[in-house]
XYZ file of C-alpha atoms in Angstrom:
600
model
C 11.237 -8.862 -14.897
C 12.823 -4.890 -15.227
C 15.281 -4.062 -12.596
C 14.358 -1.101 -10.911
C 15.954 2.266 -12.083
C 18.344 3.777 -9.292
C 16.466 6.828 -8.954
C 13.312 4.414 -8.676
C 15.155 2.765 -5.985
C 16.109 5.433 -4.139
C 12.774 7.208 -4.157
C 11.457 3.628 -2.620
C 13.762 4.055 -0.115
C 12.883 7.406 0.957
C 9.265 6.707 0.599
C 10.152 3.388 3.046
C 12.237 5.326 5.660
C 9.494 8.088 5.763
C 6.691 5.666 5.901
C 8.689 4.175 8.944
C 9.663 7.851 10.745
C 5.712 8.803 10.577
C 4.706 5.335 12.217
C 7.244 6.052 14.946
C 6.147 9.291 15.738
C 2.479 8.011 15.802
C 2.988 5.678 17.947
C 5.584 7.433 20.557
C 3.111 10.695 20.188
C -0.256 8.477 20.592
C 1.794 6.446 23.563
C 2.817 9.935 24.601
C -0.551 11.283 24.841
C -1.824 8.158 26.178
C 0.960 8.400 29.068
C 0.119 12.124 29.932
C -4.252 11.127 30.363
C -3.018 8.539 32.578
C -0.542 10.362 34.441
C -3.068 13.209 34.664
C -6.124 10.656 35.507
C -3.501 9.872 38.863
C -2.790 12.775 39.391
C -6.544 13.867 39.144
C -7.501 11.253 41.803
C -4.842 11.846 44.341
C -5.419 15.277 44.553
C -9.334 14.621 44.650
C -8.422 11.752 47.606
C -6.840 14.664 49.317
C -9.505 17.306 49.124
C -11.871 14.458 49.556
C -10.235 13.590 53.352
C -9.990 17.127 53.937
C -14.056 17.330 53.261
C -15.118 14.026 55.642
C -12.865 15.588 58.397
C -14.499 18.563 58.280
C -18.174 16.894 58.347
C -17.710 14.998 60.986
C -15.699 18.268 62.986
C -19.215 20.053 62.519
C -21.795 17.870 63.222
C -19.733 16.747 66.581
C -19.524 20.576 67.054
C -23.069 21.140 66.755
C -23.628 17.862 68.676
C -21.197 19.706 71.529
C -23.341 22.361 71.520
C -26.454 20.813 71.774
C -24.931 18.738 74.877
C -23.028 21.790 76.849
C -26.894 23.752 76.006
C -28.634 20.877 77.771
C -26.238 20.897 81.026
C -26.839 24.451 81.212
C -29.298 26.336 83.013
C -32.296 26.160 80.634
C -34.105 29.477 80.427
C -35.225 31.338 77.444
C -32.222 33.245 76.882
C -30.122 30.073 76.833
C -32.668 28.515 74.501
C -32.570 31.601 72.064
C -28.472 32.100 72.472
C -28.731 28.230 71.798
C -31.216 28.515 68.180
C -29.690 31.849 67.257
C -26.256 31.083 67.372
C -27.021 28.783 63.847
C -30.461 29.690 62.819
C -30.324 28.356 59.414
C -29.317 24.495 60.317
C -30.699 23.270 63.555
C -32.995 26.322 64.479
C -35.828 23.973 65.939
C -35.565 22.329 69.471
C -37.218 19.468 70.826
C -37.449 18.157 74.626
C -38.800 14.541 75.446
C -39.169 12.856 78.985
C -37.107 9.855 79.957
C -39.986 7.475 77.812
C -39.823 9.720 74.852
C -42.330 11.245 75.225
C -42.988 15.115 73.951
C -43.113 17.823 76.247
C -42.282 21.078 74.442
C -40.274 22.287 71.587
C -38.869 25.806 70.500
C -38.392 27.463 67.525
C -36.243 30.565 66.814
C -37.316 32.379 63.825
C -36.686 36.119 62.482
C -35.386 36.756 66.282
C -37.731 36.211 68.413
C -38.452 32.430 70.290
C -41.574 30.543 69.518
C -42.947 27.564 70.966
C -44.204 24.660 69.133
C -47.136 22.281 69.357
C -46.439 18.571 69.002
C -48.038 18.743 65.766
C -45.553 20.947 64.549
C -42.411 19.230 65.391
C -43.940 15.733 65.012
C -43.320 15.092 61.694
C -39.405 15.166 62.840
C -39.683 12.846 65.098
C -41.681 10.596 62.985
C -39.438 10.494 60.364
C -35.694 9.896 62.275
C -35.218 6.183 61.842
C -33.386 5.872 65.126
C -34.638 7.689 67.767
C -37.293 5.120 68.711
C -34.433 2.175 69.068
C -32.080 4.391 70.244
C -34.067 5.336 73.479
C -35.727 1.830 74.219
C -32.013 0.414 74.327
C -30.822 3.625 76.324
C -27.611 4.200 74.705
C -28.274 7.488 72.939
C -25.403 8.482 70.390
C -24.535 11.558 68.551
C -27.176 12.152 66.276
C -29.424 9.779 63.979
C -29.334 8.416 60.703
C -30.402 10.399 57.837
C -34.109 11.462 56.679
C -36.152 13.289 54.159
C -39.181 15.768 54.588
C -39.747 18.469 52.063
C -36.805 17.832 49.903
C -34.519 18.322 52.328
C -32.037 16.008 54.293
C -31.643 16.112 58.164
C -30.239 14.060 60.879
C -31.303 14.438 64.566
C -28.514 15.611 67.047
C -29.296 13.986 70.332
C -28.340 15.132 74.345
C -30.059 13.415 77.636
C -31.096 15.796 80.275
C -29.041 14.131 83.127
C -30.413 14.771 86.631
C -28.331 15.503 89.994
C -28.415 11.533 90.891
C -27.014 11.057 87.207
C -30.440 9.891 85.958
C -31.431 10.373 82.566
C -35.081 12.412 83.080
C -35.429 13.323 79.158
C -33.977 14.169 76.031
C -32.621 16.974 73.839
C -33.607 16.327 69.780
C -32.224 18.833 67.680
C -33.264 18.426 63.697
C -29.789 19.291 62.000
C -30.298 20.861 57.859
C -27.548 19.094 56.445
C -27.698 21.024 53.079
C -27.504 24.051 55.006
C -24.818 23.192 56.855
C -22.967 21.810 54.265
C -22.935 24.669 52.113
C -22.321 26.839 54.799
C -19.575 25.187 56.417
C -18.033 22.788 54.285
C -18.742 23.526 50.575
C -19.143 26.941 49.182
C -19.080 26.734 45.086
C -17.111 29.387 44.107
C -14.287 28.212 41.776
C -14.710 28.326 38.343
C -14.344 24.556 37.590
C -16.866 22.148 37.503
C -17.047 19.110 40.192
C -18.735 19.252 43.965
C -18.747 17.060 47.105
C -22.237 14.891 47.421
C -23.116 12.352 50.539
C -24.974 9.509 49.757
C -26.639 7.058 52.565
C -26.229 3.696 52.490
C -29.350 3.201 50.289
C -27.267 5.061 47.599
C -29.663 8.262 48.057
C -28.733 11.223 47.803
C -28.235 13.256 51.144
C -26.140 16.164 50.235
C -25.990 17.471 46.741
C -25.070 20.994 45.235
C -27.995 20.981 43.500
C -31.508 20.749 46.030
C -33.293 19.275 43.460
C -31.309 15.954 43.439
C -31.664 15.677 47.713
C -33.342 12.256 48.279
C -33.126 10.853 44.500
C -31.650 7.573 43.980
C -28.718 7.941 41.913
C -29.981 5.232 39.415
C -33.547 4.856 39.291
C -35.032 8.241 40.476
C -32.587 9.640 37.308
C -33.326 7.145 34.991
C -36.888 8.114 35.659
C -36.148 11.814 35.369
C -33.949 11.634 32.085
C -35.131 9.089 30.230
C -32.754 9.226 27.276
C -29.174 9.734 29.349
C -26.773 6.652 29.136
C -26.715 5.810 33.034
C -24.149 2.740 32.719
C -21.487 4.481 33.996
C -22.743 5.493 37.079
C -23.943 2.196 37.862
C -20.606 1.323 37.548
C -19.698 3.843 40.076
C -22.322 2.481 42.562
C -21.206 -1.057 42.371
C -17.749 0.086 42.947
C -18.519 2.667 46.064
C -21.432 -0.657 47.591
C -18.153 -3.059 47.258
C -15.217 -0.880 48.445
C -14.764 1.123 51.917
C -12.915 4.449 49.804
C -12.061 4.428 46.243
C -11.201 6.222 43.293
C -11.994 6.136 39.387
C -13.085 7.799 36.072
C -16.783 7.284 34.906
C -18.821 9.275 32.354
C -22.047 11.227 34.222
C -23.373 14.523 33.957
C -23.630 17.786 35.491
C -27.431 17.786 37.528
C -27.272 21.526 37.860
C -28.169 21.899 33.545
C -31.397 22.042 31.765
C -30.121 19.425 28.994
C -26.835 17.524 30.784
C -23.933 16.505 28.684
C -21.899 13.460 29.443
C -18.611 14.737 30.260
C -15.471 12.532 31.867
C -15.583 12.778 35.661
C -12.874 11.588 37.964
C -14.079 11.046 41.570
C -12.934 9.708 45.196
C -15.108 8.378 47.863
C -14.992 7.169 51.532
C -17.754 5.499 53.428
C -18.007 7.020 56.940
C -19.997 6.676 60.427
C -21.323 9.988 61.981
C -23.507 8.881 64.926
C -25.904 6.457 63.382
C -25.410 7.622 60.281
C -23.343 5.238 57.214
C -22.387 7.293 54.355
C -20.345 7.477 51.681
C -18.401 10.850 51.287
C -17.852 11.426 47.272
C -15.846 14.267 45.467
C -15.638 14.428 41.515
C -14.369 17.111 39.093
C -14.305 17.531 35.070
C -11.048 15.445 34.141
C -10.905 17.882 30.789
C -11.422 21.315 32.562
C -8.484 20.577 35.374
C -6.095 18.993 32.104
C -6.616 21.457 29.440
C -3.739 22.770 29.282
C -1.758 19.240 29.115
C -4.102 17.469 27.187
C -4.785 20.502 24.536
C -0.870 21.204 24.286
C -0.878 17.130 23.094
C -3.980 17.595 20.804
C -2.175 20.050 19.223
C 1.048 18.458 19.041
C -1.167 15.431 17.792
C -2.775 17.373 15.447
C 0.320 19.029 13.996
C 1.983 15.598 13.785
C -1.361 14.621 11.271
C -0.683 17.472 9.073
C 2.794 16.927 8.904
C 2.219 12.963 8.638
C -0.581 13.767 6.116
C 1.424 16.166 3.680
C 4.114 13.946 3.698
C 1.597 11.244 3.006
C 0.336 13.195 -0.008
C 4.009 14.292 -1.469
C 4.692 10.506 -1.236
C 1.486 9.585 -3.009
C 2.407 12.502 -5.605
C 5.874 10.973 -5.857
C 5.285 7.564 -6.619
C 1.986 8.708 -8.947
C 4.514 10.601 -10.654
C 6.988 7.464 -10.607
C 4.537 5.276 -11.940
C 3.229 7.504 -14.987
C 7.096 8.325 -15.875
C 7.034 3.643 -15.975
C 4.100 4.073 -17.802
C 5.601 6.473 -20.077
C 8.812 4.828 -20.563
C 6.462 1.398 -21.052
C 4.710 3.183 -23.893
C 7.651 4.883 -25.536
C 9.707 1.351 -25.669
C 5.977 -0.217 -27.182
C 6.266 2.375 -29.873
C 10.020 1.630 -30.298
C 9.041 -1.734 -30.627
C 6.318 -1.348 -33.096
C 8.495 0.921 -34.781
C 10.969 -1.203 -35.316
C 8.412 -4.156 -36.212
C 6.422 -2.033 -38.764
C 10.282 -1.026 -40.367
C 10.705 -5.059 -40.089
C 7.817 -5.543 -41.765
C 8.321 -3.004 -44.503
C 12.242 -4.351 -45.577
C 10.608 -7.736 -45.580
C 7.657 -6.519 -47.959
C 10.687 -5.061 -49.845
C 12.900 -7.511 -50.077
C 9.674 -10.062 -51.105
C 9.202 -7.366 -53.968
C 12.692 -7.495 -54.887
C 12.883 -10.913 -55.131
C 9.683 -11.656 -56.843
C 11.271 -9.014 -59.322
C 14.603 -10.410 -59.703
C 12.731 -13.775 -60.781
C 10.261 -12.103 -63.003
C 13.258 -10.041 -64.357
C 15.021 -13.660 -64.897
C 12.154 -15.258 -66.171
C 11.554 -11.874 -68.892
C 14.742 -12.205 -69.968
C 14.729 -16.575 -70.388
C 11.004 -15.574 -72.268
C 12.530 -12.597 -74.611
C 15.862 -14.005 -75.410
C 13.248 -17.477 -76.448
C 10.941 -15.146 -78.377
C 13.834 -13.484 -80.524
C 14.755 -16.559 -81.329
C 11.327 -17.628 -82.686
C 11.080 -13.998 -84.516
C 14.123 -14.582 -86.250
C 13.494 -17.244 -88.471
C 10.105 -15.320 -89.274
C 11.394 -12.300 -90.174
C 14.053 -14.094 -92.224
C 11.611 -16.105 -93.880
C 9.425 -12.997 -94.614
C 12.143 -11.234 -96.293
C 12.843 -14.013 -98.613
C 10.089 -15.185 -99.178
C 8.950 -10.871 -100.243
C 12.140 -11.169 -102.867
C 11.199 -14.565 -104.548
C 7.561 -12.867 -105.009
C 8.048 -9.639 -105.589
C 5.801 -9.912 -108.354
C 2.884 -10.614 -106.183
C 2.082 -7.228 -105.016
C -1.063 -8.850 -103.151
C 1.700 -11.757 -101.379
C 4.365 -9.005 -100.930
C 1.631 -6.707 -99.074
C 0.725 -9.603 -96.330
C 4.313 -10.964 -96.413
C 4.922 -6.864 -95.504
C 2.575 -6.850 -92.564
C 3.771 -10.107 -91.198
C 7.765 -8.943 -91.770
C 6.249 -5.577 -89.788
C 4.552 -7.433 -87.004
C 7.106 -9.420 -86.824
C 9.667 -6.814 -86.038
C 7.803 -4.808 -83.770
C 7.968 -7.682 -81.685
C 11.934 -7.965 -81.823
C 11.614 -4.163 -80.789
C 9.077 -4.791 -77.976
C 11.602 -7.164 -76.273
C 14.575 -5.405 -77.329
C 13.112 -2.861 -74.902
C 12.184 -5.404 -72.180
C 15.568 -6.543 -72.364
C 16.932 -3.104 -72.414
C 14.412 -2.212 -69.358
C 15.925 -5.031 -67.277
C 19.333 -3.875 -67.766
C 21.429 -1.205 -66.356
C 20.622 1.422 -69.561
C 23.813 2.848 -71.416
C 21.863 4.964 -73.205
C 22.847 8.102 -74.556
C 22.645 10.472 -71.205
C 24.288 13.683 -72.862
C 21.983 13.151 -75.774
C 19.390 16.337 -76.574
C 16.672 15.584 -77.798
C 13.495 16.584 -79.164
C 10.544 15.761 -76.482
C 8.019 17.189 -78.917
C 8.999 15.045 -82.257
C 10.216 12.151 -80.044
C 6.480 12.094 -78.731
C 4.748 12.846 -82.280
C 6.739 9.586 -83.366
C 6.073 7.568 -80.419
C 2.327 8.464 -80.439
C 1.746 7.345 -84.157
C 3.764 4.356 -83.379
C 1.229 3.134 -80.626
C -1.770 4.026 -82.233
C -2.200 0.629 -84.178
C -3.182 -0.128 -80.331
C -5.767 1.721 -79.701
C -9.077 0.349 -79.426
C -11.545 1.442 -82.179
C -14.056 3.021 -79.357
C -11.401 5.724 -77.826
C -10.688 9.009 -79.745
C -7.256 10.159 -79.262
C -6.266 13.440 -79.232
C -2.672 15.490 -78.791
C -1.854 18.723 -78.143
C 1.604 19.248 -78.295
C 4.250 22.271 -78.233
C 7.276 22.380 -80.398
C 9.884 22.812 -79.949
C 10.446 21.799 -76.668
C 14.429 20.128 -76.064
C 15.485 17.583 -72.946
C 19.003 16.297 -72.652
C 19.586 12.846 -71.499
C 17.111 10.356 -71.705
C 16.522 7.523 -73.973
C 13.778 7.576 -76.691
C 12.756 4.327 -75.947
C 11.700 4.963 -72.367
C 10.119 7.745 -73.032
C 8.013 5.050 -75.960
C 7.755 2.870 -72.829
C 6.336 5.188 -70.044
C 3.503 6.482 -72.881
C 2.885 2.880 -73.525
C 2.146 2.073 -70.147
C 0.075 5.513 -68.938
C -1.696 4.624 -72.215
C -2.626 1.558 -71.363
C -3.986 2.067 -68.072
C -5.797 5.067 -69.651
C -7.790 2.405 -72.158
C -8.381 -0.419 -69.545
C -10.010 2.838 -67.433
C -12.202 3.321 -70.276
C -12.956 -0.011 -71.222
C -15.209 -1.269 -73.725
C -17.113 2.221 -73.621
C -16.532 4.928 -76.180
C -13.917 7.226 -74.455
C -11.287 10.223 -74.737
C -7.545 10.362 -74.056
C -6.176 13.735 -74.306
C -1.999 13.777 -74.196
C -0.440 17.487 -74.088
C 2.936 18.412 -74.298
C 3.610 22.271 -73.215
C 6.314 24.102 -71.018
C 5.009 24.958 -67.099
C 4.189 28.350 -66.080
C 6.417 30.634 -64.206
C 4.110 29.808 -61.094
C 4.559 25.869 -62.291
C 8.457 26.376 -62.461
C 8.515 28.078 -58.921
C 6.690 25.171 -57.153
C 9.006 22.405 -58.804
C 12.524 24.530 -58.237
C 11.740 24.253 -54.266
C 11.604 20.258 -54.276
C 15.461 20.289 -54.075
C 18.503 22.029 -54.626
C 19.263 20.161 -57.756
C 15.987 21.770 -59.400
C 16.050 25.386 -58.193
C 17.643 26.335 -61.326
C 15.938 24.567 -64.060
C 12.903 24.822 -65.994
C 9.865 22.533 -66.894
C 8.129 20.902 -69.453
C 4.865 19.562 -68.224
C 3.188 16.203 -70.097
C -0.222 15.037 -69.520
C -2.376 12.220 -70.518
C -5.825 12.978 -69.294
C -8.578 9.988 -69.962
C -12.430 10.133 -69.155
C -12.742 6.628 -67.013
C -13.789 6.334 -63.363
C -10.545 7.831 -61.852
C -8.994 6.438 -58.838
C -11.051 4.706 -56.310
C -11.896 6.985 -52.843
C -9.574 5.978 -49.849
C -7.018 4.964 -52.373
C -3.804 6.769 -52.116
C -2.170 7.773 -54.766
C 1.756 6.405 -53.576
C -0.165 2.799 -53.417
C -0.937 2.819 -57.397
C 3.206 3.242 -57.972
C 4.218 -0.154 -55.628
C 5.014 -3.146 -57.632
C 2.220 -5.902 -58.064
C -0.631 -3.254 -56.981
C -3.383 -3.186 -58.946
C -7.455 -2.743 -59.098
C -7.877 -4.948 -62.182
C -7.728 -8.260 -60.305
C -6.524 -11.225 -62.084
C -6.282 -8.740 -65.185
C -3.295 -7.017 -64.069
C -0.145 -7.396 -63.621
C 0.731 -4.129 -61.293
C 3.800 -3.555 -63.042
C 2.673 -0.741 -65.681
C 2.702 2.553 -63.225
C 5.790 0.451 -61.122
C 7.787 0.526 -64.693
C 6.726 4.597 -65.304
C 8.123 5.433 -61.642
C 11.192 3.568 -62.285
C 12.033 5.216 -65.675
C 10.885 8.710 -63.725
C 13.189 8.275 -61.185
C 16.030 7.543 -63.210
C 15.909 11.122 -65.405
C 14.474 12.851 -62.333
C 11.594 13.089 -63.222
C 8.515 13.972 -61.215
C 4.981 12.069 -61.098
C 1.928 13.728 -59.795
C -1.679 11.927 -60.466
C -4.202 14.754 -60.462
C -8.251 13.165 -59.613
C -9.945 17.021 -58.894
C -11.576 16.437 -62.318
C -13.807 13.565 -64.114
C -10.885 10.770 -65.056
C -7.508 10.660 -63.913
C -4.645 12.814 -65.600
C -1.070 11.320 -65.078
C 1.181 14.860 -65.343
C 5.129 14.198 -65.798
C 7.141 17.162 -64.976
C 10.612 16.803 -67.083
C 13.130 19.342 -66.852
C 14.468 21.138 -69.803
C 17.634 21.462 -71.718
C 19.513 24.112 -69.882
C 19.872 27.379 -71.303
């Protein structure tokens, strides 16, 4: 396995350290904003506790005032004006008064309303009396207190304040019942909704209904099932929560998730509230004060959602530059991975090739061993022949017929000796004369009548060739060589089908010279003859190149080749300089050989 790089390493241990900062900060800024909810939560509820003991104080201070009232009324002279100074003084909670004898039973009741005093008919005020749940009790026991427990007509809450009508022997000859509007009395003396933040004061009896709410509509609902009833789809779990907690504990304080009674569609919202069970007269209720926990903490709370939120976008960019960073780290490995596979394959396809070469080399080292073992045998077997032939031609010279076929076998014979002569010569280092000028035209007239005892009956061969055209340094006999070969390949092309070789001979153009002087610095200067065998066979095969035809042992004849013919023409190019060029744009295959001319 690859070490890491040090710059690798080092972004790792950024990336690390950062990765480590941002879960830090999380969690100090998540315990952070946990810590300030809580704190504020606390903070929330004491204050509410406060207000909240400030509120039951004052409840109880005004329905004992208003019992007070009722009480120093009934020891008082009664007389209209007393009755009217009585009802007026708070017309809009207890402006109805009700007198009973010592049994309870009525005798008349008053009513103050728009200023003037009006008296009442049983029927009237009956339904009052009806409906307090402790005045019957209350006056069979005869121990009267301060007012009754709570009841419902019309939507509206009341208690009864009581007084006895005590006589000069201290006997108890009736009864005082004054029907107290809690709602109005609240609001008027104890809640008055004028801040600008949501949350109210509500009195519940011991029933857990409603007895004193902002909002009229929810007087005498029961917090639980008279809701449920009236919003069907609102979660409600929460505030049965909040009534388990306020029917188990005597005062209390928590967070719970209601609503707000006073919209057309409520929204749950987090409340906190405080509540206190108290006794007024008869009466058991429990005293409860909530507020929006979000409204009174927005400031606290927003400054850490921002804070929060800031941290995210900070936590998040740096997120994304890591991301970016080790993307970009991995497709520089991936890079470097595929540059050192290339390398590799490189290096493995040049391995491959200096084996191939070396494997050619070798295979034509032996084959130039074995040649030379086969010629050196060969001119051994010719030389008796040709010996032989010659003497045999001198003791018969009189046999003109004998002479003439000793004569062709003395030729054939000798042609042979040549023929290796020039393999041997081929598989030497040639000492051949280099500074030698020669001919290229005559040497090429000669070789061409030399080779065309060769040539297959079937192909017509043609020449076309310039005169006069001289080269310096080359050997006759390779030029005899190369034509043998390019010829051939030209007749195996053709076949056993009646064919055409064309070879030409002529100096290149002065475009021709221009292209050949810019191969190298060593031909800018010189000039070109151009020579061409041109044959009428199939050509090359397509997707063939043409550098494939020139490698040793390559060849399209199968078992009928050898692959050395075109191999042997590039070698004997390459030593004069001389430069190959196959041209297939035309029916056949032309071989051109550009070789450069004597200088001037």
């Amino acid at each position: 396995m690859m070490e890491n790089k040090p710059t690798t390493r080092i972004i790792n241990i950024i990336m690390t350290g950062l990765f480590i900062i941002i879960a830090i900060t999380l969690v100090t800024i998540t315990g952070s904003f946990y810590s300030v909810e809580e704190n504020a939560k606390k903070s929330g509820q004491e204050q509410l506790m406060r207000t909240l003991n400030y509120v039951t104080n004052n409840l109880k201070l005004v329905i004992e005032n208003r019992s007070l009232s009722l009480q120093q009324f009934s020891n008082e002279l009664n007389s209209e004006e007393t009755i009217s100074a009585y009802l007026g003084s708070h017309e809009d909670q207890t402006n109805l008064l009700i007198q009973l004898d010592a049994e309870g039973i009525f005798l008349e009741a008053w009513q103050f309303n728009d200023g003037s005093l009006q008296e009442l008919s049983e029927d009237r005020v009956k339904t009052y009396l009806i409906a307090d749940p402790s005045l019957e009790s209350l006056i069979a026991s005869g121990s009267l207190v301060q007012n009754s427990s709570d009841y419902f007509l019309e939507n509206q809450s009341f208690v009864n304040l009581y007084s006895p009508i005590v006589a000069a022997d201290d006997q108890i000859t009736g009864y005082f019942v004054a029907p107290l509007n809690l709602e109005n009395m609240f609001k008027a003396e104890i809640f008055s909704d004028t801040s600008a933040y949501s949350g109210y004061p509500l009195v519940k009896n011991a029933d857990m209904e409603v007895v004193i709410h902002p909002v009229e509509s929810q007087v005498g609902l029961d917090i639980i099932s008279d809701r449920q009833e009236q919003f069907p789809d609102l979660d409600l779990s929460d505030l049965k929560r909040l009534e388990e907690a306020q029917l188990t504990q005597d005062q209390g304080t928590l967070s719970y998730y209601s609503y707000w009674w006073n919209e057309e569609n409520p929204t749950k919202v987090l409340k906190l509230g405080a509540f206190d069970w108290i006794d007024i007269g008869a009466a058991h209720w429990v005293v409860a004060l909530n507020s929006d926990f979000y409204e009174h903490n927005r400031v606290p709370i927003q400054n850490n959602y921002i804070l929060l939120s800031l941290l995210l976008l900070i936590s998040a960019i740096i997120l994304i530059f890591i991301l970016l960073i080790r993307g970009y780290n991995k497709k520089n490995q991936a890079y470097e991975e595929s540059q050192r596979l290339i390398e590799k394959q490189k290096f493995e396809n040049e391995r491959h090739q200096l084996e191939k070469r070396i494997l050619k080399e070798s295979k034509l080292e032996a084959i130039g061993l074995l040649t030379t073992t086969i010629v050196h045998d060969m001119n051994n077997f010719l030389t008796p022949i040709l010996g032989n032939a010659q003497l045999l031609m001198d003791d018969y010279a009189e046999n003109e017929e004998l002479v003439s076929e000793l004569k062709e076998i003395y030729l054939a014979a000798e042609k042979g000796k040549d023929l290796s002569t020039n393999v041997l010569r081929f598989s030497k280092v040639s000492e051949g004369q280099q500074d030698t000028v020669h001919d290229l035209s005559q040497v090429l007239k000669d070789t061409i009548s030399e080779i065309t005892i060769l040539t297959p009956k079937s192909i017509n061969v043609k020449s076309d060739i310039a005169p006069g055209i001289l080269v310096e340094g080359f050997d006759k006999q390779d030029l005899q060589v190369v034509l043998y070969n390019l010829l051939t390949n030209a007749f195996q092309a053709i076949d056993t089908r009646p064919g055409n070789v064309m070879i030409r001979l002529k100096k290149a153009d002065a475009e021709c010279n221009a292209e050949l002087q810019k191969r190298s610095i060593v031909t800018k200067d010189k000039e070109f003859a151009v020579l061409s065998i041109t044959d009428d066979g199939p050509g090359i095969a397509e997707g063939l190149e043409s550098n494939d035809l020139f490698d040793p042992f390559f060849t399209t004849k199968g078992s009928n080749g050898s692959g050395l013919g075109l191999f042997v023409v590039s070698s004997i190019a390459d030593k004069y300089d001389w430069q190959i060029r196959l041209d297939r744009t035309q029916k056949g295959l032309t071989v051109c050989i550009n070789i450069p001319l004597q200088k001037s």
